[in-house]
CSV table of C-alpha atoms in Angstrom, one decimal:
chain,number,residue,atom,x,y,z
A,1,UNK,CA,0.1,19.6,-18.8
A,2,UNK,CA,2.3,22.3,-16.9
A,3,UNK,CA,5.3,22.0,-18.3
A,4,UNK,CA,7.1,25.5,-16.9
A,5,UNK,CA,6.2,23.5,-13.1
A,6,UNK,CA,7.6,20.4,-14.4
A,7,UNK,CA,11.0,21.5,-15.4
A,8,UNK,CA,11.1,23.6,-12.3
A,9,UNK,CA,9.9,21.1,-9.8
A,10,UNK,CA,12.6,17.5,-11.9
A,11,UNK,CA,15.2,21.0,-11.1
A,12,UNK,CA,14.6,21.7,-7.6
A,13,UNK,CA,14.2,17.7,-7.2
A,14,UNK,CA,17.8,17.1,-9.1
A,15,UNK,CA,19.6,20.3,-7.0
A,16,UNK,CA,18.7,18.2,-3.5
A,17,UNK,CA,20.5,14.7,-4.5
A,18,UNK,CA,23.8,14.0,-3.7
A,19,UNK,CA,26.0,11.4,-5.9
A,20,UNK,CA,27.0,9.5,-3.1
A,21,UNK,CA,23.1,8.7,-2.3
A,22,UNK,CA,22.6,7.4,-5.5
A,23,UNK,CA,25.8,5.6,-5.9
A,24,UNK,CA,27.7,8.1,-8.5
A,25,UNK,CA,31.4,9.2,-8.0
A,26,UNK,CA,31.6,12.8,-6.8
A,27,UNK,CA,34.3,13.7,-9.0
A,28,UNK,CA,37.3,16.9,-8.8
A,29,UNK,CA,35.4,18.9,-10.9
A,30,UNK,CA,31.9,19.5,-9.0
A,31,UNK,CA,30.4,22.7,-8.4
A,32,UNK,CA,27.4,22.3,-7.1
A,33,UNK,CA,26.4,19.6,-4.6
A,34,UNK,CA,23.1,18.6,-6.6
A,35,UNK,CA,23.2,15.5,-9.9
A,36,UNK,CA,23.8,16.9,-13.1
A,37,UNK,CA,21.0,16.4,-16.2
A,38,UNK,CA,23.5,13.8,-17.6
A,39,UNK,CA,23.9,12.1,-14.3
A,40,UNK,CA,19.7,12.1,-13.4
A,41,UNK,CA,19.3,11.0,-17.1
A,42,UNK,CA,21.4,8.5,-16.6
A,43,UNK,CA,19.9,7.1,-13.4
A,44,UNK,CA,16.6,6.9,-15.1
A,45,UNK,CA,17.2,5.4,-18.8
A,46,UNK,CA,16.8,8.3,-20.0
A,47,UNK,CA,18.8,10.1,-23.1
A,48,UNK,CA,20.4,13.5,-22.0
A,49,UNK,CA,18.4,15.4,-24.3
A,50,UNK,CA,14.9,14.3,-23.6
A,51,UNK,CA,15.7,14.9,-20.2
A,52,UNK,CA,17.0,18.9,-20.9
A,53,UNK,CA,13.6,19.1,-22.9
A,54,UNK,CA,11.5,18.8,-19.5
A,55,UNK,CA,13.7,20.4,-17.6
A,56,UNK,CA,13.9,23.3,-20.0
A,57,UNK,CA,9.8,23.1,-20.0
A,58,UNK,CA,8.9,24.9,-23.1
A,59,UNK,CA,5.8,24.0,-24.5
A,60,UNK,CA,7.3,23.7,-27.4
A,61,UNK,CA,9.2,21.2,-26.8
A,62,UNK,CA,5.6,19.0,-27.4
A,63,UNK,CA,7.2,16.4,-25.2
A,64,UNK,CA,4.6,14.1,-23.3
A,65,UNK,CA,6.8,11.8,-21.1
A,66,UNK,CA,4.4,8.4,-20.6
A,67,UNK,CA,3.6,6.8,-16.5
A,68,UNK,CA,6.4,4.8,-17.4
A,69,UNK,CA,9.0,7.4,-18.7
A,70,UNK,CA,7.8,9.7,-15.0
A,71,UNK,CA,8.2,6.5,-12.5
A,72,UNK,CA,12.0,6.2,-13.9
A,73,UNK,CA,12.4,9.9,-12.8
A,74,UNK,CA,10.3,9.4,-9.7
A,75,UNK,CA,13.1,6.6,-8.5
A,76,UNK,CA,15.3,8.9,-9.9
A,77,UNK,CA,15.7,11.6,-7.5
A,78,UNK,CA,14.5,9.5,-5.0
A,79,UNK,CA,10.9,11.0,-4.6
A,80,UNK,CA,8.5,9.9,-2.0
A,81,UNK,CA,5.2,9.0,-2.5
A,82,UNK,CA,3.5,12.8,-1.8
A,83,UNK,CA,6.0,13.9,-4.9
A,84,UNK,CA,5.8,11.1,-7.0
A,85,UNK,CA,1.7,11.7,-7.0
A,86,UNK,CA,2.6,15.6,-7.7
A,87,UNK,CA,5.4,14.3,-11.1
A,88,UNK,CA,2.1,12.3,-12.6
A,89,UNK,CA,-0.2,15.6,-11.9
A,90,UNK,CA,1.6,18.1,-13.1
A,91,UNK,CA,2.1,15.5,-16.0
A,92,UNK,CA,-1.5,15.5,-16.7
A,93,UNK,CA,-1.2,11.2,-16.0
A,94,UNK,CA,-3.1,9.4,-14.2
A,95,UNK,CA,-1.1,8.9,-10.7
A,96,UNK,CA,-0.5,5.6,-9.6
A,97,UNK,CA,-2.2,3.4,-7.1
A,98,UNK,CA,0.4,3.7,-4.0
A,99,UNK,CA,-0.5,-0.1,-3.2
A,100,UNK,CA,0.8,-2.9,-5.8
A,101,UNK,CA,1.0,-2.4,-9.2
A,102,UNK,CA,2.8,-2.4,-12.2
A,103,UNK,CA,3.9,0.6,-11.5
A,104,UNK,CA,4.8,0.2,-7.9
A,105,UNK,CA,7.2,3.0,-6.5
A,106,UNK,CA,10.2,1.8,-4.9
A,107,UNK,CA,10.8,2.3,-1.4
A,108,UNK,CA,13.9,4.8,-1.2
A,109,UNK,CA,15.1,3.4,1.4
A,110,UNK,CA,15.5,-0.1,-0.6
A,111,UNK,CA,16.1,1.7,-2.8
A,112,UNK,CA,19.5,3.8,-1.6
A,113,UNK,CA,20.2,0.7,-0.1
A,114,UNK,CA,20.6,-0.8,-3.7
A,115,UNK,CA,23.4,2.2,-5.3
A,116,UNK,CA,25.9,1.0,-2.2
A,117,UNK,CA,25.6,-2.9,-3.4
A,118,UNK,CA,28.0,-2.4,-6.2
A,119,UNK,CA,29.6,-5.3,-5.7
A,120,UNK,CA,27.4,-8.1,-5.3
A,121,UNK,CA,24.3,-9.0,-6.9
A,122,UNK,CA,20.9,-7.0,-6.3
A,123,UNK,CA,17.5,-6.4,-6.9
A,124,UNK,CA,14.5,-4.4,-5.1
A,125,UNK,CA,11.3,-7.4,-5.8
A,126,UNK,CA,7.6,-7.2,-5.0
A,127,UNK,CA,6.1,-10.0,-2.4
A,128,UNK,CA,5.0,-11.5,-5.6
A,129,UNK,CA,9.4,-11.9,-7.2
A,130,UNK,CA,8.2,-9.0,-9.4
A,131,UNK,CA,11.3,-7.4,-10.6
A,132,UNK,CA,11.0,-4.1,-9.7
A,133,UNK,CA,14.9,-2.4,-10.1
A,134,UNK,CA,18.3,-4.0,-10.3
A,135,UNK,CA,22.1,-4.2,-10.9
A,136,UNK,CA,24.1,-5.4,-12.7
A,137,UNK,CA,25.5,-8.2,-11.0
A,138,UNK,CA,21.9,-9.1,-10.9
A,139,UNK,CA,20.9,-9.7,-14.7
A,140,UNK,CA,24.3,-11.4,-15.2
A,141,UNK,CA,24.0,-13.7,-12.3
A,142,UNK,CA,20.0,-14.6,-13.0
A,143,UNK,CA,19.3,-13.2,-16.5
A,144,UNK,CA,17.5,-9.7,-17.5
A,145,UNK,CA,13.8,-10.2,-16.2
A,146,UNK,CA,11.1,-10.2,-18.9
A,147,UNK,CA,9.3,-6.5,-20.1
A,148,UNK,CA,5.7,-7.9,-18.8
A,149,UNK,CA,2.4,-6.6,-17.0
A,150,UNK,CA,0.2,-8.6,-15.1
A,151,UNK,CA,0.9,-12.2,-13.5
A,152,UNK,CA,3.4,-13.2,-15.9
A,153,UNK,CA,6.0,-10.7,-14.5
A,154,UNK,CA,6.1,-12.3,-11.3
A,155,UNK,CA,8.9,-14.7,-11.6
A,156,UNK,CA,6.2,-17.7,-8.7
A,157,UNK,CA,3.7,-17.6,-11.9
A,158,UNK,CA,6.5,-18.0,-14.2
A,159,UNK,CA,7.2,-21.2,-12.4
A,160,UNK,CA,4.8,-23.2,-11.8
A,161,UNK,CA,3.7,-21.5,-15.8
A,162,UNK,CA,7.1,-21.9,-17.4
A,163,UNK,CA,8.9,-24.2,-17.5
A,164,UNK,CA,12.1,-22.2,-19.1
A,165,UNK,CA,12.5,-20.2,-15.0
A,166,UNK,CA,13.3,-23.6,-13.8
A,167,UNK,CA,16.3,-23.7,-15.3
A,168,UNK,CA,17.3,-21.4,-12.9
A,169,UNK,CA,18.5,-24.2,-10.7
A,170,UNK,CA,19.6,-27.7,-10.8
A,171,UNK,CA,16.1,-30.2,-11.0
A,172,UNK,CA,17.4,-31.6,-7.2
A,173,UNK,CA,16.7,-28.1,-6.1
A,174,UNK,CA,13.5,-27.2,-7.9
A,175,UNK,CA,10.8,-29.1,-5.5
A,176,UNK,CA,12.6,-27.0,-2.4
A,177,UNK,CA,11.9,-24.4,-4.3
A,178,UNK,CA,8.7,-25.2,-4.9
A,179,UNK,CA,8.0,-25.6,-1.4
A,180,UNK,CA,9.2,-22.2,-0.6
A,181,UNK,CA,7.3,-20.5,-3.0
A,182,UNK,CA,3.9,-21.5,-2.0
A,183,UNK,CA,5.2,-21.1,1.7
A,184,UNK,CA,6.1,-17.3,0.5
A,185,UNK,CA,2.4,-16.7,-1.3
A,186,UNK,CA,0.1,-17.6,1.8
A,187,UNK,CA,1.8,-15.1,3.7
A,188,UNK,CA,1.5,-12.9,1.5
A,189,UNK,CA,-2.5,-13.3,0.7
A,190,UNK,CA,-2.8,-13.5,4.5
A,191,UNK,CA,-0.9,-9.9,5.0
A,192,UNK,CA,-2.6,-8.7,1.8
A,193,UNK,CA,-6.2,-9.5,2.6
A,194,UNK,CA,-8.8,-9.9,0.7
A,195,UNK,CA,-6.2,-8.5,-2.1
A,196,UNK,CA,-7.9,-10.0,-5.3
A,197,UNK,CA,-4.3,-9.7,-7.8
A,198,UNK,CA,-3.4,-12.4,-5.0
A,199,UNK,CA,-6.8,-13.9,-5.3
A,200,UNK,CA,-6.0,-14.5,-8.9
A,201,UNK,CA,-3.2,-15.3,-8.9
A,202,UNK,CA,-4.1,-17.8,-6.7
A,203,UNK,CA,-7.1,-19.2,-8.6
A,204,UNK,CA,-4.7,-19.0,-12.2
A,205,UNK,CA,-2.0,-21.2,-10.3
A,206,UNK,CA,-4.0,-23.5,-8.9
A,207,UNK,CA,-5.6,-24.4,-12.3
A,208,UNK,CA,-3.1,-24.3,-14.2
A,209,UNK,CA,-0.6,-26.4,-12.1
A,210,UNK,CA,-0.8,-29.5,-10.2
A,211,UNK,CA,1.8,-29.2,-8.4
A,212,UNK,CA,1.1,-25.7,-7.6
A,213,UNK,CA,-2.5,-26.7,-6.4
A,214,UNK,CA,-1.0,-29.6,-3.9
A,215,UNK,CA,0.7,-27.9,-2.4
A,216,UNK,CA,-1.4,-24.6,-1.4
A,217,UNK,CA,-2.9,-27.5,0.4
A,218,UNK,CA,-0.9,-28.2,2.4
A,219,UNK,CA,-1.2,-24.3,3.9
A,220,UNK,CA,2.9,-24.6,5.1
A,221,UNK,CA,3.5,-20.4,5.0
A,222,UNK,CA,6.9,-19.2,6.1
A,223,UNK,CA,8.6,-15.8,5.0
A,224,UNK,CA,11.8,-16.2,3.0
A,225,UNK,CA,14.2,-13.9,4.2
A,226,UNK,CA,16.9,-16.1,4.2
A,227,UNK,CA,18.1,-19.0,1.6
A,228,UNK,CA,20.9,-21.3,0.9
A,229,UNK,CA,20.8,-21.2,-3.5
A,230,UNK,CA,23.1,-23.4,-6.5
A,231,UNK,CA,22.7,-21.0,-9.2
A,232,UNK,CA,23.6,-22.7,-13.1
A,233,UNK,CA,24.9,-19.7,-15.0
A,234,UNK,CA,25.9,-20.3,-18.7
A,235,UNK,CA,29.7,-19.8,-18.5
A,236,UNK,CA,30.5,-19.7,-14.2
A,237,UNK,CA,28.5,-23.3,-14.1
A,238,UNK,CA,26.4,-23.7,-10.3
A,239,UNK,CA,27.1,-20.6,-8.4
A,240,UNK,CA,26.5,-21.6,-4.4
A,241,UNK,CA,25.7,-18.4,-3.0
A,242,UNK,CA,23.1,-17.3,-0.1
A,243,UNK,CA,20.2,-15.0,-0.8
A,244,UNK,CA,19.4,-12.6,1.5
A,245,UNK,CA,16.0,-10.8,1.7
A,246,UNK,CA,15.4,-7.3,3.5
A,247,UNK,CA,11.8,-6.4,3.8
A,248,UNK,CA,10.1,-3.4,3.4
A,249,UNK,CA,7.8,-2.0,6.5
A,250,UNK,CA,4.8,-3.0,4.7
A,251,UNK,CA,6.7,-5.7,3.4
A,252,UNK,CA,5.1,-5.0,0.2
A,253,UNK,CA,8.9,-5.0,-1.5
A,254,UNK,CA,11.8,-6.9,-0.6
A,255,UNK,CA,15.8,-5.9,-1.6
A,256,UNK,CA,17.4,-9.2,-2.6
A,257,UNK,CA,21.2,-9.6,-2.6
A,258,UNK,CA,23.5,-12.7,-3.4
A,259,UNK,CA,26.8,-13.3,-1.3
A,260,UNK,CA,29.3,-15.9,-0.7
A,261,UNK,CA,31.5,-16.5,2.6
A,262,UNK,CA,34.9,-15.4,1.4
A,263,UNK,CA,37.1,-17.3,0.0
A,264,UNK,CA,34.8,-19.9,-0.9
A,265,UNK,CA,33.8,-21.0,-4.8
A,266,UNK,CA,31.2,-18.9,-4.4
A,267,UNK,CA,33.1,-15.4,-4.3
A,268,UNK,CA,35.7,-17.0,-7.2
A,269,UNK,CA,33.2,-17.5,-9.3
A,270,UNK,CA,31.1,-13.4,-8.2
A,271,UNK,CA,34.9,-12.3,-8.7
A,272,UNK,CA,34.4,-13.9,-12.2
A,273,UNK,CA,31.0,-12.7,-13.6
A,274,UNK,CA,31.8,-9.1,-12.8
A,275,UNK,CA,34.4,-9.3,-15.0
A,276,UNK,CA,31.8,-11.7,-17.4
A,277,UNK,CA,29.3,-9.0,-16.8
A,278,UNK,CA,26.3,-9.1,-19.1
A,279,UNK,CA,28.0,-10.5,-21.8
A,280,UNK,CA,26.4,-12.2,-24.5
A,281,UNK,CA,27.6,-15.5,-24.7
A,282,UNK,CA,25.9,-17.6,-26.8
A,283,UNK,CA,27.6,-20.5,-28.4
A,284,UNK,CA,29.4,-19.7,-31.8
A,285,UNK,CA,29.2,-15.5,-30.6
A,286,UNK,CA,31.5,-13.0,-30.0
A,287,UNK,CA,30.6,-11.8,-26.4
A,288,UNK,CA,29.5,-8.0,-26.4
A,289,UNK,CA,29.1,-6.1,-23.2
A,290,UNK,CA,26.1,-4.8,-22.6
A,291,UNK,CA,26.1,-0.6,-22.1
A,292,UNK,CA,23.6,-0.5,-19.3
A,293,UNK,CA,25.7,1.6,-16.4
A,294,UNK,CA,24.8,0.5,-12.3
A,295,UNK,CA,21.8,-0.4,-11.6
A,296,UNK,CA,18.7,-1.5,-14.7
A,297,UNK,CA,15.0,-0.8,-14.1
A,298,UNK,CA,11.8,-3.0,-15.0
A,299,UNK,CA,9.4,-1.4,-16.9
């Protein structure tokens, strides 16, 4: 592992990022235009001491960044595909495939937009509805995404295989969501072509869910771009919101954000949600705030 080169690369990438690009305040005492080490550590979900050792590039430190750590740094530093691959090679880690997979590199353009959506729930997902990164309000509204790999990382897969996933929506709305999920998945399958990941998911869902098999046989197809949703929240009750989707150029990633017309019940509930944050609202428990600043990455 070329730790000195790795450290130098991280420093130069950090120096070129402006705080406004990642949703951080400029601050009155900032003397350099780039990010501070503690800010990169915060964005990547690392300790400041660990990130500092990475930048120092000393062989004596013994740091061995994992693939997950490198992926988080690539997101925090807005690396493009070539830069991300270079980072992995410097750390002597297998370069993740540029196509779909658990280590999918979040599109910098979508990540930049997400950082600007600080006052509304928003997340970046894959076309199979795997959460890649989300802000605090998204976690507060939808709950934390499970740290899973494989098919279970997909909300569509869990929708048809895990009854608990359906508790997010009122019972009367669930048949419509099932139809929309299947129609969207068929569009994904066509766009990806002979994709093994999609084929395995469709086959598995067909075996495990009669509902999915019946809906898949209809051959309905539609890309989900905008939807009106009613979300069941443990403290706010049923929250009615508009959900918008912005697709990446290749369609494999989407930025989702939730909003409501000014003055509507949904808008007032979103305001209350920003106050409640990610408190533990379990019965009998003392509310505690989850100390996760800005946005979080699902790894």
